[in-house]
Coordinates of C-alpha atoms in Angstrom, one line a residue:
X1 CA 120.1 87.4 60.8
X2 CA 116.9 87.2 62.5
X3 CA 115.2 90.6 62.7
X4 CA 111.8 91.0 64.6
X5 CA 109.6 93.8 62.8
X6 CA 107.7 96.2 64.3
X7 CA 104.6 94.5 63.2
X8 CA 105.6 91.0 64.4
X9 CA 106.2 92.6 68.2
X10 CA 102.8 94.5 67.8
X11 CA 101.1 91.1 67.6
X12 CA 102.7 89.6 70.4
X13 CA 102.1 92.5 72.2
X14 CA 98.2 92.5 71.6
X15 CA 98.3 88.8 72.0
X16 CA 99.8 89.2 75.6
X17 CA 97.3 91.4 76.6
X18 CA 94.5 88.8 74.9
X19 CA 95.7 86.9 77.6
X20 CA 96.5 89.1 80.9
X21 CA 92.5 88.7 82.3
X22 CA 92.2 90.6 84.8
X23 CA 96.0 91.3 86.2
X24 CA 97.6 94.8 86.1
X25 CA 99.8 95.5 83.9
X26 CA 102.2 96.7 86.3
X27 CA 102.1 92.9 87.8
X28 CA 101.3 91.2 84.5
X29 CA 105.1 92.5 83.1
X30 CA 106.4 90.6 86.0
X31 CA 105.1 87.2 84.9
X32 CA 105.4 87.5 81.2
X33 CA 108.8 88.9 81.9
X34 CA 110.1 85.7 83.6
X35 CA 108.8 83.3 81.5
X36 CA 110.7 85.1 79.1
X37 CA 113.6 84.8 80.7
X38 CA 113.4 81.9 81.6
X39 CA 112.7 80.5 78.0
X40 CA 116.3 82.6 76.8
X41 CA 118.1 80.6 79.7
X42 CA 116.9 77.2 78.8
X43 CA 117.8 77.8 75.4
X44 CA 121.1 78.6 76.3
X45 CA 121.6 75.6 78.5
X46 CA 120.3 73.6 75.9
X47 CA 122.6 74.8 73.2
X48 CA 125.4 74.3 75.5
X49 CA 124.2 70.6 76.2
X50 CA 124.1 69.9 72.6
X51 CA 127.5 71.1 71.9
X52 CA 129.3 68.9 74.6
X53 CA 131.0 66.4 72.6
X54 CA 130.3 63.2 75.3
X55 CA 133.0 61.4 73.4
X56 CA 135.9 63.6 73.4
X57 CA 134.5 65.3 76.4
X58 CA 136.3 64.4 79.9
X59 CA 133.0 64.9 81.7
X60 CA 132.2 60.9 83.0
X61 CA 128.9 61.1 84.4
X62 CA 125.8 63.3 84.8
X63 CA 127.1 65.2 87.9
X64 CA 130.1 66.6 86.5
X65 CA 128.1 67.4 82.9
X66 CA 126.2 69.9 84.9
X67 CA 128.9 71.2 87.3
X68 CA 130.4 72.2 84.1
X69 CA 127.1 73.5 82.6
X70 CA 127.6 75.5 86.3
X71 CA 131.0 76.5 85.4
X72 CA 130.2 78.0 82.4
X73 CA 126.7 79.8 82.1
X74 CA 126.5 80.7 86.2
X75 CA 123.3 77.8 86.6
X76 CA 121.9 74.6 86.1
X77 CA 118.7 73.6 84.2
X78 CA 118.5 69.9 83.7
X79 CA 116.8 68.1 81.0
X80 CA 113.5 67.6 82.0
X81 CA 113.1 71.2 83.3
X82 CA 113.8 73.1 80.5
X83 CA 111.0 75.4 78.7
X84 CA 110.8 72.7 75.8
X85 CA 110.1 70.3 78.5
X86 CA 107.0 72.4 79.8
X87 CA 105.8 73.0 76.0
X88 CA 105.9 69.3 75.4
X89 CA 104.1 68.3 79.0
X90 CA 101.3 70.9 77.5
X91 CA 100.8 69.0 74.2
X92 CA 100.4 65.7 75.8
X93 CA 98.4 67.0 78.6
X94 CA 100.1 66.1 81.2
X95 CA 101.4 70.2 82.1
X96 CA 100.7 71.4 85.9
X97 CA 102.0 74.4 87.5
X98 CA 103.9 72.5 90.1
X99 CA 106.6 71.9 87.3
X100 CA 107.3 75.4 87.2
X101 CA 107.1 76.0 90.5
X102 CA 109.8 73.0 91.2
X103 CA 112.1 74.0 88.1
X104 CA 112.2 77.3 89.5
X105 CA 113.2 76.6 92.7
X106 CA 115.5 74.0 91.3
X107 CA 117.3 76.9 89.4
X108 CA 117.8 79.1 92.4
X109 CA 119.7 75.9 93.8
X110 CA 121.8 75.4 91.1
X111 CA 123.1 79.2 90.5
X112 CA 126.7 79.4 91.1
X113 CA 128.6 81.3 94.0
X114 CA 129.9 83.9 91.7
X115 CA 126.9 84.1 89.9
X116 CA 124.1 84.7 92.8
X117 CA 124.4 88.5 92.8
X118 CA 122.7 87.9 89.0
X119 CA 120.8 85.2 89.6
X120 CA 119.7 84.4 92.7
X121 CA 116.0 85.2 93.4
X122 CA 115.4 86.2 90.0
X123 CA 111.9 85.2 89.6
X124 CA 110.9 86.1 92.9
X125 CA 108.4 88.4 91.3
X126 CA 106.2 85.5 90.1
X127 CA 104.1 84.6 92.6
X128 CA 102.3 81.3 91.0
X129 CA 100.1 80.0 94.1
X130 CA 98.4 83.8 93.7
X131 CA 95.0 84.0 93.2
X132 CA 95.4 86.9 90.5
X133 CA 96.3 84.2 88.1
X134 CA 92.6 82.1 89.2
X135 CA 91.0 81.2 92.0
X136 CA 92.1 77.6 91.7
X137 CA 95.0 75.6 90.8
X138 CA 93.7 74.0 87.8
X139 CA 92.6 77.7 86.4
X140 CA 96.2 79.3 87.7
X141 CA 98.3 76.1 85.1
X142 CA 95.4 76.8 82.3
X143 CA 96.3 80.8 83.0
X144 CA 100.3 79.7 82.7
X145 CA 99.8 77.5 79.3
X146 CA 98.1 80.5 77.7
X147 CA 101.5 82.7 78.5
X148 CA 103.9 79.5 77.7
X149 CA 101.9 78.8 74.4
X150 CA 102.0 82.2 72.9
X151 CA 105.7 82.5 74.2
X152 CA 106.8 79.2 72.4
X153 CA 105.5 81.1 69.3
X154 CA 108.0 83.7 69.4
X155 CA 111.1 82.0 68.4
X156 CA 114.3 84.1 69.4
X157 CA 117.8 83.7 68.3
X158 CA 120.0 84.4 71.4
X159 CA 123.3 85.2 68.8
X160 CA 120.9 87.8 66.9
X161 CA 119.8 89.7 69.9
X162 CA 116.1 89.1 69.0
X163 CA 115.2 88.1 72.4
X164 CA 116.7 91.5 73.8
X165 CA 115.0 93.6 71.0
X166 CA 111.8 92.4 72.3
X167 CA 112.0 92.5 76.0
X168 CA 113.1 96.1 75.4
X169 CA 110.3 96.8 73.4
X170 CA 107.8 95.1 76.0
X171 CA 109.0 97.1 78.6
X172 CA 108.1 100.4 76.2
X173 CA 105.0 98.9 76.1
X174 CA 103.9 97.8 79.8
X175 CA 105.5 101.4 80.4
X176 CA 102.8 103.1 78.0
X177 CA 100.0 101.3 80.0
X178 CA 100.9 101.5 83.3
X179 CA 100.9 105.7 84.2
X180 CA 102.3 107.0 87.3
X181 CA 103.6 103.3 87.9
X182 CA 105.5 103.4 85.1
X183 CA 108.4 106.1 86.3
X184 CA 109.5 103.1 88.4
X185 CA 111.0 100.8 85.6
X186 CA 111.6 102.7 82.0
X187 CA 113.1 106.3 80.5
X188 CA 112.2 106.7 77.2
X189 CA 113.8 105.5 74.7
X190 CA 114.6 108.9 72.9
X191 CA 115.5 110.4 76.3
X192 CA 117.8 107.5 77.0
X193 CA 119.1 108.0 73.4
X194 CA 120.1 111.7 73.8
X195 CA 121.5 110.6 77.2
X196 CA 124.1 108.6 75.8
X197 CA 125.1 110.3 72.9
X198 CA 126.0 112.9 74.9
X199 CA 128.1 111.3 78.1
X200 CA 129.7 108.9 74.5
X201 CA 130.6 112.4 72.7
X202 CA 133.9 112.4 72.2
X203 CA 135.4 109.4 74.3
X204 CA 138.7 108.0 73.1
X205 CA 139.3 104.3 72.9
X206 CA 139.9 102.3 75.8
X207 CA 140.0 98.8 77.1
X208 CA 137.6 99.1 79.5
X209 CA 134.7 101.3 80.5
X210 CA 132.2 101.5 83.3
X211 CA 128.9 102.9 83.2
X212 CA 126.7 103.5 87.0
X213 CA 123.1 104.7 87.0
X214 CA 122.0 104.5 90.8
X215 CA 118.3 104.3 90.2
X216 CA 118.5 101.9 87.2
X217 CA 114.9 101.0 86.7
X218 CA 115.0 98.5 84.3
X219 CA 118.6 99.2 83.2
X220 CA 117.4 100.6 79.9
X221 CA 119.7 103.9 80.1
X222 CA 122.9 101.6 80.9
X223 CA 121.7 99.7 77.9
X224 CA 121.3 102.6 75.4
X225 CA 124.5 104.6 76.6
X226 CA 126.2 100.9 76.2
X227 CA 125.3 100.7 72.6
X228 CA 127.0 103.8 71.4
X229 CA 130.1 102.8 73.3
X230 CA 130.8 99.7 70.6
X231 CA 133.2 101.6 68.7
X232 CA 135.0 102.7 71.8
X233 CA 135.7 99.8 73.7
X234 CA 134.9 96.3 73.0
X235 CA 131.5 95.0 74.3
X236 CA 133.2 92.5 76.6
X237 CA 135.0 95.9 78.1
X238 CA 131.8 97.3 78.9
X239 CA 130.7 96.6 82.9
X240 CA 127.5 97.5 84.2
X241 CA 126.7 98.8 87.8
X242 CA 123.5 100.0 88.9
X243 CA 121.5 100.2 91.9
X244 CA 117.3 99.8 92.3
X245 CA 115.0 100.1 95.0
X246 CA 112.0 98.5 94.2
X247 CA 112.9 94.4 93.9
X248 CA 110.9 93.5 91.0
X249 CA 112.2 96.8 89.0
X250 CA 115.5 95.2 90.0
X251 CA 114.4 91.8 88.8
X252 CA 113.4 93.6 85.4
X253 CA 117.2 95.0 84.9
X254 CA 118.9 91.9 85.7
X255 CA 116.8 90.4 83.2
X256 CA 117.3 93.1 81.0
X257 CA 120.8 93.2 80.5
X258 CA 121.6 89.2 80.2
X259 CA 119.0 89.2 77.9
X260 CA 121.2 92.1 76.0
X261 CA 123.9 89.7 75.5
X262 CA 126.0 90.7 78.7
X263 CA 127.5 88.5 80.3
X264 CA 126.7 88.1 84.2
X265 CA 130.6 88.4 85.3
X266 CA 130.2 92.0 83.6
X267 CA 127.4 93.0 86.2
X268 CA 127.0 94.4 89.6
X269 CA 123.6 95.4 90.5
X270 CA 122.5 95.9 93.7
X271 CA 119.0 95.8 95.3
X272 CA 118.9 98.9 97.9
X273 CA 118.1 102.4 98.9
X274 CA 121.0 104.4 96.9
X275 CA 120.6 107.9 99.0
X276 CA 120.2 105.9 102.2
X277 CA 123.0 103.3 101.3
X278 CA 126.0 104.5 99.6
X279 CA 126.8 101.8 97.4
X280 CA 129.5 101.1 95.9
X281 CA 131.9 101.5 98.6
X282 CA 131.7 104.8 99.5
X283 CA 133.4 105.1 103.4
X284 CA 135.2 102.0 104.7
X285 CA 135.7 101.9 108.3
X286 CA 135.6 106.1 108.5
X287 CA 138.1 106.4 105.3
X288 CA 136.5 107.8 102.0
X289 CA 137.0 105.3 99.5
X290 CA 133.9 105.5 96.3
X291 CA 134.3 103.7 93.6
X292 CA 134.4 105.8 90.8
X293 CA 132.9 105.9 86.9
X294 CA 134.0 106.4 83.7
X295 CA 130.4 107.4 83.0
X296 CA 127.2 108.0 85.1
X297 CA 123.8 108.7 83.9
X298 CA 120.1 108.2 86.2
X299 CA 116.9 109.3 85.9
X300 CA 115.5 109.6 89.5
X301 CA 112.1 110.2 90.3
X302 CA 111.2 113.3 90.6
X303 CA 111.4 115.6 94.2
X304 CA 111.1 112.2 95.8
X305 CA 110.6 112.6 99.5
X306 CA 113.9 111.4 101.5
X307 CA 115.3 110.8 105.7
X308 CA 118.1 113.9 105.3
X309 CA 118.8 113.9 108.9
X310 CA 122.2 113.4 109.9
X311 CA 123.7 114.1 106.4
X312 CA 125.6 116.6 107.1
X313 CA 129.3 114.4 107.4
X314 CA 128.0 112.4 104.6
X315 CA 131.1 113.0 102.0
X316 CA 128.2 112.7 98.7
X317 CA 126.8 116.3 100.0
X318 CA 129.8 118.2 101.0
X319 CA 127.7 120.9 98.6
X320 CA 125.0 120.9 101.0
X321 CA 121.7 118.0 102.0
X322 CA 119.3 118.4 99.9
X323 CA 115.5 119.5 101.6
X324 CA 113.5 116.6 102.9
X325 CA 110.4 117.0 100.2
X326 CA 113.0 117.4 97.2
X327 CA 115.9 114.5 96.6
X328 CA 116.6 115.9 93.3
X329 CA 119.9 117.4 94.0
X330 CA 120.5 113.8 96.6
X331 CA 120.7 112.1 93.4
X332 CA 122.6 114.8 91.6
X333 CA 125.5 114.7 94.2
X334 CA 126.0 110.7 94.9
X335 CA 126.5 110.7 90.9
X336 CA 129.0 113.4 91.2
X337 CA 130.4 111.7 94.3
X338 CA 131.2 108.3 92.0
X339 CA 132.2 110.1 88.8
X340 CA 135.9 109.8 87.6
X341 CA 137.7 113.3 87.6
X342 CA 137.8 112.8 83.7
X343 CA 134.1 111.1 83.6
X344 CA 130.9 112.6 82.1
X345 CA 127.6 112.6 84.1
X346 CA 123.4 113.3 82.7
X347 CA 120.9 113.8 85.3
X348 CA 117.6 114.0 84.2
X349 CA 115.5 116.5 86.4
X350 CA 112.3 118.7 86.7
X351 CA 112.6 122.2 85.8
X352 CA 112.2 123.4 89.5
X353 CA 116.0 122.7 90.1
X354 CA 117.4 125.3 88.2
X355 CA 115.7 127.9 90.2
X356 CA 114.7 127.2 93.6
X357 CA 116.2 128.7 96.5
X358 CA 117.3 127.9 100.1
X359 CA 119.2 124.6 100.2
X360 CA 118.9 124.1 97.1
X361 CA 120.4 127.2 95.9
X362 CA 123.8 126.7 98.0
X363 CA 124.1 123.8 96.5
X364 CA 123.8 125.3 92.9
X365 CA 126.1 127.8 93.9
X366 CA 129.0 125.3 94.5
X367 CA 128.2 122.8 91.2
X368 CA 128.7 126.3 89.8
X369 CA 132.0 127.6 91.7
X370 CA 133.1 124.3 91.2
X371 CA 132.5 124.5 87.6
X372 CA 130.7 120.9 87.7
X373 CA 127.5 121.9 85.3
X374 CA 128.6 121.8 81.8
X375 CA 125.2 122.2 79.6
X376 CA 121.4 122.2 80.6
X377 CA 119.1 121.3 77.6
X378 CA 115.6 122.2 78.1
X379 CA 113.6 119.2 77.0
X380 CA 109.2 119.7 76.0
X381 CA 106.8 118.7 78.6
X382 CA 104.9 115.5 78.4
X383 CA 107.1 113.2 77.1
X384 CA 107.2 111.2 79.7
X385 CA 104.6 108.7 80.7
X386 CA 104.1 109.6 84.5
X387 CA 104.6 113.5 84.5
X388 CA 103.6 115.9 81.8
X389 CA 106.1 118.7 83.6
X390 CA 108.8 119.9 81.5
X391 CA 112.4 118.5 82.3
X392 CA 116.0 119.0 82.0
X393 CA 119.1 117.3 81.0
X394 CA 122.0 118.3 83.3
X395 CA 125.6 117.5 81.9
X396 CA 128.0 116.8 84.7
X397 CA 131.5 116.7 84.6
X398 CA 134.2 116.7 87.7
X399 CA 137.5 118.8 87.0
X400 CA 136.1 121.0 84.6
X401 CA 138.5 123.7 84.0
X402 CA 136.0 126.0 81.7
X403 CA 133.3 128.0 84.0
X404 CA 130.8 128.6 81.0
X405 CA 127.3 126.6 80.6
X406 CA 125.8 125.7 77.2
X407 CA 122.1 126.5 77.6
X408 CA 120.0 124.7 74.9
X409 CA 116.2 125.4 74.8
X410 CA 114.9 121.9 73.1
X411 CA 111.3 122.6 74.4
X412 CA 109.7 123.2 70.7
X413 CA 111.1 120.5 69.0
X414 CA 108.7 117.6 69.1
X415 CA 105.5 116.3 67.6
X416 CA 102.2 115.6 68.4
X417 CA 101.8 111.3 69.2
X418 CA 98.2 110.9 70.8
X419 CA 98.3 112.9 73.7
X420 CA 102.2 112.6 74.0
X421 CA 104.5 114.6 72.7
X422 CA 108.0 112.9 70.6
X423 CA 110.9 113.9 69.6
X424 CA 111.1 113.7 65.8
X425 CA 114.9 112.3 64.8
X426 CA 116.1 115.5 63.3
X427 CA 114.9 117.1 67.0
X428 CA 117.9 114.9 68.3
X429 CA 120.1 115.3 66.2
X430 CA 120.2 118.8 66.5
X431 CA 120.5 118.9 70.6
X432 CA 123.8 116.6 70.0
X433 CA 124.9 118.6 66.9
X434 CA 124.6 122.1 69.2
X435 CA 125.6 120.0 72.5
X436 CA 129.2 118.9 69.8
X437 CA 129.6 122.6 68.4
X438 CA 128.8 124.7 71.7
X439 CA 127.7 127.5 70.3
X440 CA 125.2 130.6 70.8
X441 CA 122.1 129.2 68.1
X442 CA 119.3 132.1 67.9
X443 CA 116.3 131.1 69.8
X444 CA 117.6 127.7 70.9
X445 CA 120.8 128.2 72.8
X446 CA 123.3 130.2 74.6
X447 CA 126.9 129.6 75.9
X448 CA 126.5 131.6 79.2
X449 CA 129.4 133.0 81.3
X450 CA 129.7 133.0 84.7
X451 CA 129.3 136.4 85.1
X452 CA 126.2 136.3 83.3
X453 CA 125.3 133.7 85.9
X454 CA 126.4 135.6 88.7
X455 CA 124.3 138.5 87.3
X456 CA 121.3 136.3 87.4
X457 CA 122.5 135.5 91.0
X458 CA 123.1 131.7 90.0
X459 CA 119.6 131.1 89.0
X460 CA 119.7 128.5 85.8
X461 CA 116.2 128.9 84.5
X462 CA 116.8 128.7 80.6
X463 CA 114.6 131.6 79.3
X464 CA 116.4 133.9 80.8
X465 CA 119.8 132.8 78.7
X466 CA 117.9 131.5 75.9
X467 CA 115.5 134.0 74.2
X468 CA 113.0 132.3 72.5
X469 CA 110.7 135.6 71.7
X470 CA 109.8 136.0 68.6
X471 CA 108.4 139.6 67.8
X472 CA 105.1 140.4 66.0
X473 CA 105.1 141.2 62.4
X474 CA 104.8 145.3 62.4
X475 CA 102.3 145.8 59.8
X476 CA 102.7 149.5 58.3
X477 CA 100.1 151.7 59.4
X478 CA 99.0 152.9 55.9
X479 CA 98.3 149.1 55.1
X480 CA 96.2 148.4 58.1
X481 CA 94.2 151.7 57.0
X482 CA 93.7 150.3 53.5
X483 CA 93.0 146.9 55.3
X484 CA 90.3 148.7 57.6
X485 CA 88.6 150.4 54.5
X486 CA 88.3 146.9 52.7
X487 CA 86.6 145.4 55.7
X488 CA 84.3 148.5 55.9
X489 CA 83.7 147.9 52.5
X490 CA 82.5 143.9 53.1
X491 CA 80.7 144.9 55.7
X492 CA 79.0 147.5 53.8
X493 CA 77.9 144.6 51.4
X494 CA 76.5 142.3 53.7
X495 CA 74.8 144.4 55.5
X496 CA 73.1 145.4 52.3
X497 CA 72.6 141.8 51.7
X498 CA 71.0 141.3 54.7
X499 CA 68.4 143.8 54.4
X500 CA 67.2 142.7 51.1
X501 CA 66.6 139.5 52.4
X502 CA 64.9 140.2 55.7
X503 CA 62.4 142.4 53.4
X504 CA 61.7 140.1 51.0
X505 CA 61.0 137.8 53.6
X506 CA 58.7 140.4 55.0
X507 CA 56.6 140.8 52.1
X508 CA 56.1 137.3 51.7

């Protein structure tokens, strides 16, 4: 097995940016990320061209070879277009940008019907005529052999999930250099990680499992919560929905996840507004009809701005709409809205949700009477890359019989990483241990009832279920005489010190 080490994606990494000139990283990702891609699909084809047996094969001429290539992998790259083809055109000189241009358009031609919804206009985002890549044509190719040169380096076995391994790991690392731009495409990896261990906690084996996150980024939460769900159901049971506003984020996912090894008849992505488009399904002709999810799990951004006129018949916020400046509980309730009455839902979310009032609070009333929140865990601020606030992981289920709330206070437990702060592995592993065992933990969590919540007149804020306060050591007050007298007594000492040498420097 092929295993890429941390040191070997480092290198690529600060090659890339050796090579990025002048673009933004935010648009660089866009470029590197498609070439990428489309280097893992024209590996694939080719594979699949080299293991047609043309003898045995009942495929008579060219035109049926790549129907079936069609058939089978969702598109068509033809000999002549593939990535190889570009490296080799570079070594004898004769490369020009027009040849990726043409294959690319060539490729949206030759996607499949059943495949377009994962295919089509997937390297949109590469605009190759712009002048961020030179001001000319012949310093735009020279910009592209750079990227195809370094790329060609980095040889990826498809079966070993290399190529996966490092697209993840690129998207970290355009994430970490990108700021405020960088909430639109990635979660953390560790955040994502104690996201899925919790909605996979305790799930039985089953055939088939979906998993929906409605502001998928760059799908890397459906990927991680995928991963622990291996043992559960088998990977080919595993389908992927998500929805994405911003198209070359959306780009990014689809990219993401074939890149993971899934295949594209296990994906439905869509490319929308979620709060302003209630996708998938949702009402048909005036009936309610959502599609629901095994498991749902999004990261939204935070009190995004949002249209909530005329929400009021909208079946997603039967709780209440959500107030124009702050979508976090819009997000919260068209997850709800698509969860399975068994399913498991995490949300994460800025503090401000477990306490504000008006709206806001009516609707945290009825998740409450409802008995819909299951645990908050307090997690430490700046940890992610675009907001240093503190956040929370809401856990979500839909017929919950049990009113209680587990409370965990996780805002300690991390290191110091630059001017981040990281969860350290034993910091996860004991939010899922407490989130498994539900229990009261001194200083780090609570199992509230609802009375105590009532009591607090249904506001969440953590500290005041979860004590954290630890007291002052009471020093007897006969030992901080004796430690008075001992100071008095240095003092004394120095001061005698002092005036020995100031005289003597007198005299002198």
């Amino acid at each position: 097995m092929m295993v890429l080490t941390t040191e070997k994606k480092a290198l690529i990494w600060k090659s890339l940016n050796d090579t990025r000139g002048g673009i933004e990283p935010s648009e660089y990702k866009n470029y590197i990320f498609g070439i990428m891609f489309y280097k893992f699909l024209s590996e694939k084809a080719q594979t699949w061209l080299e293991g047609v047996d043309h003898k045995k094969s009942q495929i008579q001429n060219s035109d049926e070879l790549f129907k079936a290539m069609q058939k089978k992998l969702g598109y068509i790259i033809r000999p002549g277009e593939m990535f190889s083809d570009w490296k080799k055109a570079i070594d004898e000189g004769k490369f020009n940008i027009a040849m990726v241009i043409d294959a690319l358009s060539h490729f949206d031609q030759g996607v499949s019907q059943d495949a377009k919804e994962n295919l089509a206009g997937i390297f949109d985002g590469m605009d190759l005529v712009s002048s961020r890549l030179g001001p000319s044509n012949q310093t735009r190719t020279a910009t592209l052999v750079s990227w195809i040169k370094l790329l060609d380096k980095t040889k990826l076995d498809t079966q070993d999930n290399v190529s996966g391994d490092l697209y993840e790991y690129l998207i970290e690392m355009f994430a970490n250099n990108s700021g405020a731009k960088s909430t639109d495409f990635y979660t953390p990896h560790q955040v994502s990680d104690i996201m899925a261990r919790i909605l996979t906690e305790g799930c039985e084996r089953q055939r088939e499992h979906t998993l929906y996150d409605p502001a998928m980024g760059s799908g890397s939460l459906l990927l991680t919560t995928s991963s622990y769900m291996h043992n559960i159901v088998a990977k080919e049971g595993i389908k992927f929905y998500g929805q994405e506003i911003i198209t070359t984020t959306y780009n990014l996912a689809r990219m993401n996840l074939m890149m993971h090894g899934v295949d594209y008849k296990d994906i439905d992505l869509r490319n929308a507004d979620t709060l302003q488009n209630d996708w998938p399904n949702g009402p048909i002709n005036g009936v309610d009809t959502p599609r629901l999810f095994d498991t749902v799990m999004v990261n939204p951004p935070y009190s995004l701005r949002w249209d909530n006129t005329s929400r009021e018949d909208d079946p997603r916020f039967r709780y209440g709409v959500a107030p124009k400046s702050k979508a976090d509980y819009a997000f919260l309730l068209h997850g709800l809205y698509h969860l399975k009455s068994n399913g498991r839902m995490a949300i994460v979310l800025p503090h401000g949700v477990l306490f504000r009032g008006a709206a806001e609070k009516k609707i945290r009333k009825q998740l409450l009477e409802h008995h819909n929140i299951s645990a908050i865990i307090g997690l430490p601020a700046n940890i992610f890359n675009n907001t240093a606030i503190p956040t929370v992981i809401m856990v979500l289920e839909k017929d919950r019989e049990s009113d209680d709330i587990l409370f965990v206070d996780a805002s300690k437990g991390f290191e110091k990483y630059k001017n981040k702060n990281i969860f350290r592995q034993e910091d996860i592993d004991k939010i899922i241990e407490t989130y498994r065992k539900r229990e009261d933990v001194s200083r780090y969590s609570h199992v509230a009832t609802m009375a105590e919540v009532i009591e607090n007149d249904y506001n969440l804020n953590i500290p005041r279920y979860v004590d954290t306060f630890i007291p002052p050591k009471i020093i007897p007050l006969m030992d901080l005489e004796d430690q008075l007298n001992q100071l008095n007594k240095q003092l004394s000492v120095l001061e005698e010190d002092g005036q020995r040498i100031m005289t003597k420097y007198q005299e002198n």
